[in-house]
Amino acid sequence: MDFISFDKIQTYGDLQLRAQKNLQRMETEPFQPEKVFQDPAYNWPGDWEGRTLLALISDEKVLGVSAQYMPEIMQKLEQHLNADKYFGEQVKGVVSEQLLSGNSWFLRAVCEHYAKYQDAQCYNIVKSIHDSLLVRLLPFYEQYPTDISVRGNLGEAMGDLLQTSVNGWRLSTDTACAFIPLDGYTAVYDVIPSEQLKKLIERCIEIFDSIDKVGIRCQTHATLSGTRGILRFYRQTGNSAYLEKAKELFDLYVSDGMTVNFANYNWFHRPEWTEGCAVVDSFIVAMELFAYTGEYYYAQMVNRIYENAFRFSQRYNGGLGCDICTTETQPILRGGDGIFEAFWCCSMRCGEGIYRLSSFQYLTEGDTVIVPLYNANEVRLFDGAVSLLQEYDGTNTSTVRFVVKKAQKAFTLKLYVPAYAKSVCLNGEV
């Protein structure tokens, strides 16, 4: 199945409202040009800046507007980069997995900006990071400590960077966040498909695959972000082994890292709090698996995650927060203690989540139009030969109305039906 080019979709309804709220949040003080650039000593170099830019670009796509602070942020950007054009200190004898993870979000943002605007600034940044950093990372990954006896106990905190190094790595309590960059590396591979980068990605996937993710209590966000990178590499290479790895990782997440309301444990087998970043990752993985396999289960998971986890996680101010992990013994869903909004990471990922949900409103396969997610919208298909209006208010009325505004060719409309539906009424007939 193929995703619809986003310029063919006009999003209304719940997703439009949520994008508007997120953009409003992204244009408040913590994310404005004079505040968005963090202190050079920040332990997650590039993370805040990259996630913010990615949110702005994503919200722009959904709403068809320009983010008012984007030009100024881009203008000031290179003042805050090192000589190799990434954030933080230049990597030499020791590498911080938080530096790689943070700069991965920065790479994602500049790659998305380049894809949208074809600007030389972003291409030059991507090229410089590729040439000065990415092609040097393979020896580091070969020494990445995958065994808990080597890694040691990394503690209970979230997002802490250990001061001592292990095998040339400064490790994070966000366990295995060194593999979040599979998302960034594969995004760069779309721009610069070099053989050196391909070898790095292939080896990173092999090492990531060898990790006992439950045994060392990997962060589920890191695991799912790495999985998104694997899925992108599957698209780039057509190698079905990567699709199978992604399916296995998603199954592991569902069985060992998911709450009963389809959110996440922050770490495998540690039901302490949810994290909006991982919720977003999870439905992106599920929607891509549906597109690549056509299996109903994955469309079902997208809808369940969106309805039960993501919508609850988004706060009234447009950001995302952390919630209590619901389990069979803790069935009451409520916000996390003291973490109303994770404005330092999850609120920015909200924008990409809404953008990706908006892109999932329609898929095509030959002359068939698949509707796996309901939301009010308007879409042009088959080079403008077909135009559809979808009317849906997002409530529990369970009524969706499609208006065929234009049909210059025959097509089949294939609709998602929830497993709990007792009956389906189409044009007044059950």
Tab-separated table of C-alpha atoms in Angstrom:
chain	number	residue	atom	x	y	z
A	1	MET	CA	0.000	0.000	0.000
A	2	ASP	CA	1.079	3.560	-0.654
A	3	PHE	CA	0.740	6.605	1.571
A	4	ILE	CA	-0.896	9.649	-0.017
A	5	SER	CA	1.307	12.632	-0.799
A	6	PHE	CA	0.499	15.034	1.997
A	7	ASP	CA	-0.195	17.967	-0.295
A	8	LYS	CA	-3.247	16.026	-1.505
A	9	ILE	CA	-4.897	15.961	1.958
A	10	GLN	CA	-6.617	18.782	3.812
A	11	THR	CA	-6.986	17.756	7.455
A	12	TYR	CA	-9.911	18.984	9.556
A	13	GLY	CA	-11.570	17.740	12.729
A	14	ASP	CA	-9.758	16.363	15.751
A	15	LEU	CA	-6.335	16.169	14.142
A	16	GLN	CA	-6.497	19.748	12.904
A	17	LEU	CA	-7.483	20.967	16.367
A	18	ARG	CA	-4.672	19.017	18.001
A	19	ALA	CA	-2.126	20.351	15.507
A	20	GLN	CA	-3.309	23.911	16.132
A	21	LYS	CA	-2.925	23.441	19.884
A	22	ASN	CA	0.532	21.921	19.469
A	23	LEU	CA	1.724	24.735	17.195
A	24	GLN	CA	0.459	27.273	19.721
A	25	ARG	CA	2.512	25.493	22.397
A	26	MET	CA	5.573	25.350	20.120
A	27	GLU	CA	5.401	29.123	19.702
A	28	THR	CA	5.523	29.872	23.433
A	29	GLU	CA	8.624	30.993	25.321
A	30	PRO	CA	10.541	27.706	25.846
A	31	PHE	CA	10.645	27.124	22.095
A	32	GLN	CA	11.135	30.668	20.804
A	33	PRO	CA	14.437	31.679	19.139
A	34	GLU	CA	15.925	33.347	22.214
A	35	LYS	CA	15.190	30.304	24.420
A	36	VAL	CA	15.295	27.221	22.210
A	37	PHE	CA	19.089	26.950	22.008
A	38	GLN	CA	20.369	25.183	25.099
A	39	ASP	CA	23.500	25.759	27.153
A	40	PRO	CA	26.560	24.039	25.598
A	41	ALA	CA	26.839	21.901	28.748
A	42	TYR	CA	23.380	20.419	28.151
A	43	ASN	CA	23.591	16.624	28.429
A	44	TRP	CA	21.323	16.079	25.398
A	45	PRO	CA	22.982	18.271	22.728
A	46	GLY	CA	20.695	18.856	19.766
A	47	ASP	CA	17.709	17.147	21.360
A	48	TRP	CA	15.648	20.196	22.348
A	49	GLU	CA	16.512	22.113	19.196
A	50	GLY	CA	15.969	19.158	16.852
A	51	ARG	CA	12.656	18.099	18.352
A	52	THR	CA	11.390	21.687	18.281
A	53	LEU	CA	12.255	22.144	14.605
A	54	LEU	CA	10.692	18.773	13.765
A	55	ALA	CA	7.484	19.766	15.566
A	56	LEU	CA	7.290	23.089	13.729
A	57	ILE	CA	7.803	21.454	10.334
A	58	SER	CA	5.226	18.766	11.141
A	59	ASP	CA	2.588	21.233	12.316
A	60	GLU	CA	3.217	23.351	9.220
A	61	LYS	CA	2.444	20.366	7.003
A	62	VAL	CA	-0.824	19.523	8.739
A	63	LEU	CA	-2.124	23.081	8.972
A	64	GLY	CA	-0.769	24.512	5.726
A	65	VAL	CA	0.653	27.537	7.557
A	66	SER	CA	4.108	28.894	8.281
A	67	ALA	CA	5.481	28.621	11.824
A	68	GLN	CA	6.270	32.204	12.752
A	69	TYR	CA	9.594	31.502	14.522
A	70	MET	CA	11.010	28.962	12.073
A	71	PRO	CA	12.948	31.483	9.906
A	72	GLU	CA	14.624	33.114	12.906
A	73	ILE	CA	15.572	29.762	14.445
A	74	MET	CA	17.088	28.658	11.135
A	75	GLN	CA	18.926	31.965	10.827
A	76	LYS	CA	20.510	31.588	14.294
A	77	LEU	CA	21.090	27.844	14.038
A	78	GLU	CA	24.704	27.650	12.892
A	79	GLN	CA	25.874	30.030	15.614
A	80	HIS	CA	25.215	27.193	18.073
A	81	LEU	CA	26.796	24.308	16.152
A	82	ASN	CA	30.359	23.078	16.486
A	83	ALA	CA	32.852	23.196	13.605
A	84	ASP	CA	31.409	19.951	12.207
A	85	LYS	CA	27.866	21.412	12.293
A	86	TYR	CA	26.318	19.323	15.057
A	87	PHE	CA	25.505	20.181	18.672
A	88	GLY	CA	27.835	19.510	21.592
A	89	GLU	CA	31.530	18.741	21.694
A	90	GLN	CA	33.178	17.110	18.699
A	91	VAL	CA	33.364	13.337	19.156
A	92	LYS	CA	36.912	12.107	19.719
A	93	GLY	CA	37.977	9.173	21.920
A	94	VAL	CA	34.708	8.728	23.825
A	95	VAL	CA	31.153	9.098	22.555
A	96	SER	CA	28.052	9.964	24.558
A	97	GLU	CA	24.950	8.051	23.539
A	98	GLN	CA	22.888	11.091	24.558
A	99	LEU	CA	24.889	13.271	22.141
A	100	LEU	CA	24.134	10.838	19.310
A	101	SER	CA	20.493	10.554	20.326
A	102	GLY	CA	19.999	14.323	20.605
A	103	ASN	CA	21.704	15.032	17.302
A	104	SER	CA	19.592	12.326	15.684
A	105	TRP	CA	16.523	14.511	16.267
A	106	PHE	CA	18.465	17.413	14.820
A	107	LEU	CA	19.287	15.317	11.749
A	108	ARG	CA	15.639	14.315	11.403
A	109	ALA	CA	14.628	17.975	11.524
A	110	VAL	CA	17.115	19.253	8.956
A	111	CYS	CA	16.350	16.323	6.639
A	112	GLU	CA	12.624	17.126	6.871
A	113	HIS	CA	13.360	20.820	6.306
A	114	TYR	CA	15.477	19.953	3.273
A	115	ALA	CA	12.768	17.653	1.883
A	116	LYS	CA	10.190	20.428	2.237
A	117	TYR	CA	12.226	23.454	1.117
A	118	GLN	CA	15.247	22.014	-0.776
A	119	ASP	CA	17.442	24.578	0.986
A	120	ALA	CA	21.218	24.539	0.680
A	121	GLN	CA	21.697	25.325	4.379
A	122	CYS	CA	20.151	22.054	5.531
A	123	TYR	CA	21.861	20.004	2.837
A	124	ASN	CA	25.255	21.411	3.858
A	125	ILE	CA	24.568	20.610	7.524
A	126	VAL	CA	23.562	17.046	6.682
A	127	LYS	CA	26.607	16.601	4.429
A	128	SER	CA	28.981	17.939	7.086
A	129	ILE	CA	27.581	15.680	9.823
A	130	HIS	CA	27.722	12.710	7.471
A	131	ASP	CA	31.352	13.383	6.530
A	132	SER	CA	32.685	14.423	9.949
A	133	LEU	CA	30.707	12.213	12.346
A	134	LEU	CA	28.586	9.429	10.900
A	135	VAL	CA	31.321	7.798	8.826
A	136	ARG	CA	33.481	7.594	11.986
A	137	LEU	CA	30.958	5.896	14.252
A	138	LEU	CA	31.175	2.250	13.203
A	139	PRO	CA	34.206	1.416	15.446
A	140	PHE	CA	32.345	2.905	18.427
A	141	TYR	CA	29.261	0.789	17.797
A	142	GLU	CA	31.419	-2.318	17.485
A	143	GLN	CA	32.363	-1.743	21.144
A	144	TYR	CA	28.868	-0.839	22.409
A	145	PRO	CA	28.292	-2.658	25.744
A	146	THR	CA	25.264	-4.876	25.189
A	147	ASP	CA	25.620	-7.120	28.248
A	148	ILE	CA	24.345	-6.017	31.658
A	149	SER	CA	27.436	-7.462	33.370
A	150	VAL	CA	29.544	-4.981	31.397
A	151	ARG	CA	27.086	-2.077	31.512
A	152	GLY	CA	26.384	-2.307	35.246
A	153	ASN	CA	23.290	-1.001	37.009
A	154	LEU	CA	22.461	2.360	35.444
A	155	GLY	CA	20.058	3.460	38.165
A	156	GLU	CA	16.442	4.489	38.314
A	157	ALA	CA	16.451	8.045	36.966
A	158	MET	CA	15.271	9.158	33.540
A	159	GLY	CA	17.666	10.840	31.117
A	160	ASP	CA	20.831	10.852	33.241
A	161	LEU	CA	24.279	10.578	31.661
A	162	LEU	CA	26.905	8.528	33.478
A	163	GLN	CA	30.199	10.334	34.016
A	164	THR	CA	32.420	7.265	33.644
A	165	SER	CA	32.837	5.540	30.295
A	166	VAL	CA	32.367	1.875	29.385
A	167	ASN	CA	34.032	0.553	26.211
A	168	GLY	CA	34.459	4.125	24.949
A	169	TRP	CA	30.795	5.025	25.644
A	170	ARG	CA	29.222	7.347	28.161
A	171	LEU	CA	25.945	5.563	28.778
A	172	SER	CA	22.514	6.939	29.615
A	173	THR	CA	19.838	5.756	32.016
A	174	ASP	CA	17.577	5.987	28.934
A	175	THR	CA	18.944	2.537	28.211
A	176	ALA	CA	20.066	1.900	24.610
A	177	CYS	CA	19.240	5.406	23.396
A	178	ALA	CA	22.350	5.010	21.205
A	179	PHE	CA	19.971	3.261	18.785
A	180	ILE	CA	17.471	6.111	18.539
A	181	PRO	CA	19.860	7.425	15.836
A	182	LEU	CA	18.880	4.588	13.512
A	183	ASP	CA	16.022	6.983	12.808
A	184	GLY	CA	18.420	9.841	12.052
A	185	TYR	CA	20.990	7.774	10.146
A	186	THR	CA	18.353	6.358	7.813
A	187	ALA	CA	16.887	9.834	7.284
A	188	VAL	CA	20.342	10.991	6.177
A	189	TYR	CA	20.566	7.948	3.895
A	190	ASP	CA	17.581	9.317	1.965
A	191	VAL	CA	19.649	12.468	1.298
A	192	ILE	CA	23.147	10.975	1.015
A	193	PRO	CA	22.957	7.244	0.170
A	194	SER	CA	26.659	6.522	0.710
A	195	GLU	CA	28.117	3.049	1.059
A	196	GLN	CA	29.820	4.031	4.327
A	197	LEU	CA	26.525	5.109	5.860
A	198	LYS	CA	24.833	1.948	4.615
A	199	LYS	CA	27.446	-0.183	6.388
A	200	LEU	CA	26.952	1.799	9.610
A	201	ILE	CA	23.184	1.310	9.478
A	202	GLU	CA	23.462	-2.402	8.690
A	203	ARG	CA	25.869	-3.018	11.567
A	204	CYS	CA	23.860	-0.888	14.003
A	205	ILE	CA	20.779	-2.965	13.241
A	206	GLU	CA	22.736	-6.186	13.825
A	207	ILE	CA	24.046	-4.947	17.192
A	208	PHE	CA	20.645	-3.599	18.195
A	209	ASP	CA	19.090	-6.932	17.282
A	210	SER	CA	21.557	-8.777	19.521
A	211	ILE	CA	20.547	-6.874	22.665
A	212	ASP	CA	18.329	-8.562	25.245
A	213	LYS	CA	16.030	-5.563	25.481
A	214	VAL	CA	13.919	-6.913	28.316
A	215	GLY	CA	16.954	-8.248	30.180
A	216	ILE	CA	18.750	-4.886	30.319
A	217	ARG	CA	15.467	-2.955	30.641
A	218	CYS	CA	15.812	-0.954	27.432
A	219	GLN	CA	13.865	2.265	27.199
A	220	THR	CA	10.799	1.549	25.065
A	221	HIS	CA	11.108	4.935	23.326
A	222	ALA	CA	14.664	4.058	22.245
A	223	THR	CA	13.524	0.625	21.075
A	224	LEU	CA	10.619	1.978	19.048
A	225	SER	CA	12.630	4.839	17.528
A	226	GLY	CA	15.249	2.311	16.464
A	227	THR	CA	12.441	0.226	14.986
A	228	ARG	CA	11.239	3.208	12.952
A	229	GLY	CA	14.750	3.483	11.542
A	230	ILE	CA	14.707	-0.199	10.626
A	231	LEU	CA	11.391	0.276	8.825
A	232	ARG	CA	12.768	3.217	6.871
A	233	PHE	CA	15.776	1.093	5.906
A	234	TYR	CA	13.393	-1.629	4.751
A	235	ARG	CA	11.740	0.929	2.470
A	236	GLN	CA	15.148	2.063	1.212
A	237	THR	CA	16.582	-1.402	0.550
A	238	GLY	CA	13.565	-3.662	0.015
A	239	ASN	CA	15.259	-6.275	2.225
A	240	SER	CA	12.398	-8.209	3.852
A	241	ALA	CA	14.627	-9.260	6.763
A	242	TYR	CA	14.327	-5.723	8.112
A	243	LEU	CA	10.537	-5.869	7.936
A	244	GLU	CA	10.600	-9.110	9.927
A	245	LYS	CA	12.891	-7.539	12.553
A	246	ALA	CA	10.491	-4.615	12.909
A	247	LYS	CA	7.533	-6.962	13.355
A	248	GLU	CA	9.409	-8.888	16.055
A	249	LEU	CA	10.319	-5.686	17.887
A	250	PHE	CA	6.751	-4.415	17.797
A	251	ASP	CA	5.503	-7.754	19.132
A	252	LEU	CA	8.061	-7.536	21.951
A	253	TYR	CA	6.908	-4.029	22.786
A	254	VAL	CA	3.231	-5.049	22.864
A	255	SER	CA	3.898	-8.070	25.089
A	256	ASP	CA	6.463	-6.558	27.465
A	257	GLY	CA	6.247	-2.764	27.285
A	258	MET	CA	2.622	-1.721	26.709
A	259	THR	CA	0.008	-0.634	29.242
A	260	VAL	CA	-3.563	-1.904	29.148
A	261	ASN	CA	-4.686	1.382	27.565
A	262	PHE	CA	-2.082	0.979	24.775
A	263	ALA	CA	0.458	3.486	26.125
A	264	ASN	CA	3.971	2.438	27.196
A	265	TYR	CA	6.142	1.568	30.144
A	266	ASN	CA	9.100	3.933	30.022
A	267	TRP	CA	11.387	0.889	30.348
A	268	PHE	CA	10.541	-2.748	29.600
A	269	HIS	CA	9.008	-4.460	32.640
A	270	ARG	CA	9.035	-1.230	34.676
A	271	PRO	CA	5.439	0.110	34.755
A	272	GLU	CA	6.281	3.432	36.408
A	273	TRP	CA	5.112	6.098	33.961
A	274	THR	CA	4.251	6.503	30.298
A	275	GLU	CA	6.088	8.715	27.823
A	276	GLY	CA	4.329	10.490	24.970
A	277	CYS	CA	7.403	10.097	22.751
A	278	ALA	CA	7.055	6.322	22.839
A	279	VAL	CA	3.292	6.481	22.307
A	280	VAL	CA	3.954	8.455	19.110
A	281	ASP	CA	6.682	6.008	18.077
A	282	SER	CA	4.373	3.057	18.636
A	283	PHE	CA	1.580	4.151	16.322
A	284	ILE	CA	4.050	5.253	13.642
A	285	VAL	CA	5.564	1.754	13.717
A	286	ALA	CA	2.093	0.191	13.618
A	287	MET	CA	0.889	2.317	10.686
A	288	GLU	CA	3.994	1.524	8.632
A	289	LEU	CA	3.633	-2.176	9.402
A	290	PHE	CA	0.039	-1.979	8.193
A	291	ALA	CA	1.100	-0.249	4.976
A	292	TYR	CA	3.806	-2.834	4.319
A	293	THR	CA	1.839	-5.967	5.320
A	294	GLY	CA	-1.851	-5.102	4.957
A	295	GLU	CA	-2.537	-6.965	8.204
A	296	TYR	CA	-5.663	-5.739	10.001
A	297	TYR	CA	-3.997	-6.098	13.408
A	298	TYR	CA	-1.681	-3.159	12.782
A	299	ALA	CA	-4.474	-0.797	11.702
A	300	GLN	CA	-6.338	-1.873	14.822
A	301	MET	CA	-3.303	-1.013	16.964
A	302	VAL	CA	-3.000	2.446	15.401
A	303	ASN	CA	-6.622	3.207	16.252
A	304	ARG	CA	-6.359	1.807	19.768
A	305	ILE	CA	-3.173	3.708	20.564
A	306	TYR	CA	-4.558	6.947	19.133
A	307	GLU	CA	-7.933	6.749	20.859
A	308	ASN	CA	-6.839	5.423	24.262
A	309	ALA	CA	-3.279	6.626	24.797
A	310	PHE	CA	-2.328	9.542	22.543
A	311	ARG	CA	-5.501	11.587	22.920
A	312	PHE	CA	-5.330	11.295	26.718
A	313	SER	CA	-1.636	12.166	26.730
A	314	GLN	CA	-2.102	15.488	24.929
A	315	ARG	CA	-2.745	18.246	27.464
A	316	TYR	CA	-5.020	21.253	27.112
A	317	ASN	CA	-2.018	23.457	26.262
A	318	GLY	CA	-1.111	21.319	23.234
A	319	GLY	CA	1.866	19.487	24.740
A	320	LEU	CA	2.183	15.858	25.787
A	321	GLY	CA	2.464	14.604	29.342
A	322	CYS	CA	3.364	11.434	31.199
A	323	ASP	CA	0.642	9.266	32.704
A	324	ILE	CA	0.254	6.455	35.186
A	325	CYS	CA	0.938	3.029	33.683
A	326	THR	CA	-2.349	1.178	33.663
A	327	THR	CA	-2.063	-2.523	34.407
A	328	GLU	CA	-4.466	-5.286	35.351
A	329	THR	CA	-3.886	-4.395	39.013
A	330	GLN	CA	-3.776	-0.601	38.400
A	331	PRO	CA	-6.689	0.011	36.006
A	332	ILE	CA	-7.367	3.697	36.741
A	333	LEU	CA	-5.943	6.028	34.098
A	334	ARG	CA	-4.668	9.401	35.320
A	335	GLY	CA	-1.842	11.817	34.723
A	336	GLY	CA	1.603	10.997	36.036
A	337	ASP	CA	2.637	12.323	39.432
A	338	GLY	CA	4.444	15.638	38.972
A	339	ILE	CA	4.791	15.342	35.174
A	340	PHE	CA	1.796	17.228	33.812
A	341	GLU	CA	3.718	18.000	30.630
A	342	ALA	CA	7.037	16.631	29.386
A	343	PHE	CA	7.812	19.910	27.617
A	344	TRP	CA	11.490	19.000	27.250
A	345	CYS	CA	10.837	16.124	24.835
A	346	CYS	CA	7.336	14.706	24.402
A	347	SER	CA	5.525	17.962	23.598
A	348	MET	CA	7.715	18.401	20.523
A	349	ARG	CA	7.078	14.813	19.336
A	350	CYS	CA	3.354	15.557	19.447
A	351	GLY	CA	3.698	17.513	16.200
A	352	GLU	CA	5.242	14.627	14.287
A	353	GLY	CA	2.661	12.275	15.747
A	354	ILE	CA	-0.248	14.358	14.474
A	355	TYR	CA	1.411	14.747	11.079
A	356	ARG	CA	1.904	11.000	10.737
A	357	LEU	CA	-1.666	10.278	11.867
A	358	SER	CA	-2.862	12.772	9.252
A	359	SER	CA	-0.856	10.945	6.586
A	360	PHE	CA	-2.567	7.685	7.630
A	361	GLN	CA	-6.086	8.889	6.808
A	362	TYR	CA	-5.877	7.246	3.367
A	363	LEU	CA	-3.710	4.702	1.597
A	364	THR	CA	-4.010	3.346	-1.920
A	365	GLU	CA	-3.384	-0.030	-3.494
A	366	GLY	CA	-4.064	-0.107	-7.206
A	367	ASP	CA	-7.593	1.241	-7.690
A	368	THR	CA	-8.499	0.649	-4.035
A	369	VAL	CA	-8.636	3.482	-1.486
A	370	ILE	CA	-8.094	2.245	2.083
A	371	VAL	CA	-9.410	4.283	5.037
A	372	PRO	CA	-7.686	2.907	8.167
A	373	LEU	CA	-8.331	5.932	10.434
A	374	TYR	CA	-11.371	8.202	10.593
A	375	ASN	CA	-11.077	11.987	10.801
A	376	ALA	CA	-12.761	14.866	8.996
A	377	ASN	CA	-10.768	15.716	5.873
A	378	GLU	CA	-10.747	16.244	2.141
A	379	VAL	CA	-8.500	14.347	-0.257
A	380	ARG	CA	-7.582	14.291	-3.961
A	381	LEU	CA	-6.598	10.906	-5.377
A	382	PHE	CA	-5.358	9.360	-8.623
A	383	ASP	CA	-3.876	12.585	-10.024
A	384	GLY	CA	-7.037	14.503	-9.180
A	385	ALA	CA	-9.436	12.073	-10.851
A	386	VAL	CA	-11.131	11.391	-7.500
A	387	SER	CA	-12.020	13.820	-4.736
A	388	LEU	CA	-13.528	12.741	-1.410
A	389	LEU	CA	-14.866	14.646	1.576
A	390	GLN	CA	-14.978	12.770	4.874
A	391	GLU	CA	-17.288	14.085	7.589
A	392	TYR	CA	-16.688	12.769	11.098
A	393	ASP	CA	-17.051	14.593	14.389
A	394	GLY	CA	-14.831	12.259	16.412
A	395	THR	CA	-17.471	11.420	19.020
A	396	ASN	CA	-19.002	8.091	19.956
A	397	THR	CA	-21.799	8.433	17.403
A	398	SER	CA	-19.807	6.044	15.164
A	399	THR	CA	-21.158	7.795	12.078
A	400	VAL	CA	-18.832	8.617	9.204
A	401	ARG	CA	-20.060	10.231	5.989
A	402	PHE	CA	-18.173	10.189	2.693
A	403	VAL	CA	-19.103	12.593	-0.083
A	404	VAL	CA	-17.727	11.751	-3.529
A	405	LYS	CA	-17.120	15.218	-4.915
A	406	LYS	CA	-15.430	13.991	-8.071
A	407	ALA	CA	-15.104	10.545	-9.661
A	408	GLN	CA	-13.589	10.451	-13.126
A	409	LYS	CA	-12.495	6.841	-12.662
A	410	ALA	CA	-13.856	3.761	-10.903
A	411	PHE	CA	-12.378	2.946	-7.517
A	412	THR	CA	-13.065	0.748	-4.500
A	413	LEU	CA	-13.382	2.222	-1.016
A	414	LYS	CA	-12.141	-0.108	1.725
A	415	LEU	CA	-13.056	0.964	5.279
A	416	TYR	CA	-11.605	0.040	8.661
A	417	VAL	CA	-14.209	-1.620	10.894
A	418	PRO	CA	-13.371	-1.931	14.609
A	419	ALA	CA	-13.391	-5.497	15.889
A	420	TYR	CA	-15.939	-4.554	18.563
A	421	ALA	CA	-18.510	-3.328	16.013
A	422	LYS	CA	-21.642	-5.488	16.261
A	423	SER	CA	-22.882	-4.391	12.853
A	424	VAL	CA	-22.090	-1.979	10.044
A	425	CYS	CA	-24.734	0.249	8.454
A	426	LEU	CA	-23.797	1.402	4.943
A	427	ASN	CA	-26.116	3.785	3.085
A	428	GLY	CA	-28.944	2.840	5.437
A	429	GLU	CA	-28.496	-0.892	5.037
A	430	VAL	CA	-27.080	-3.123	7.774
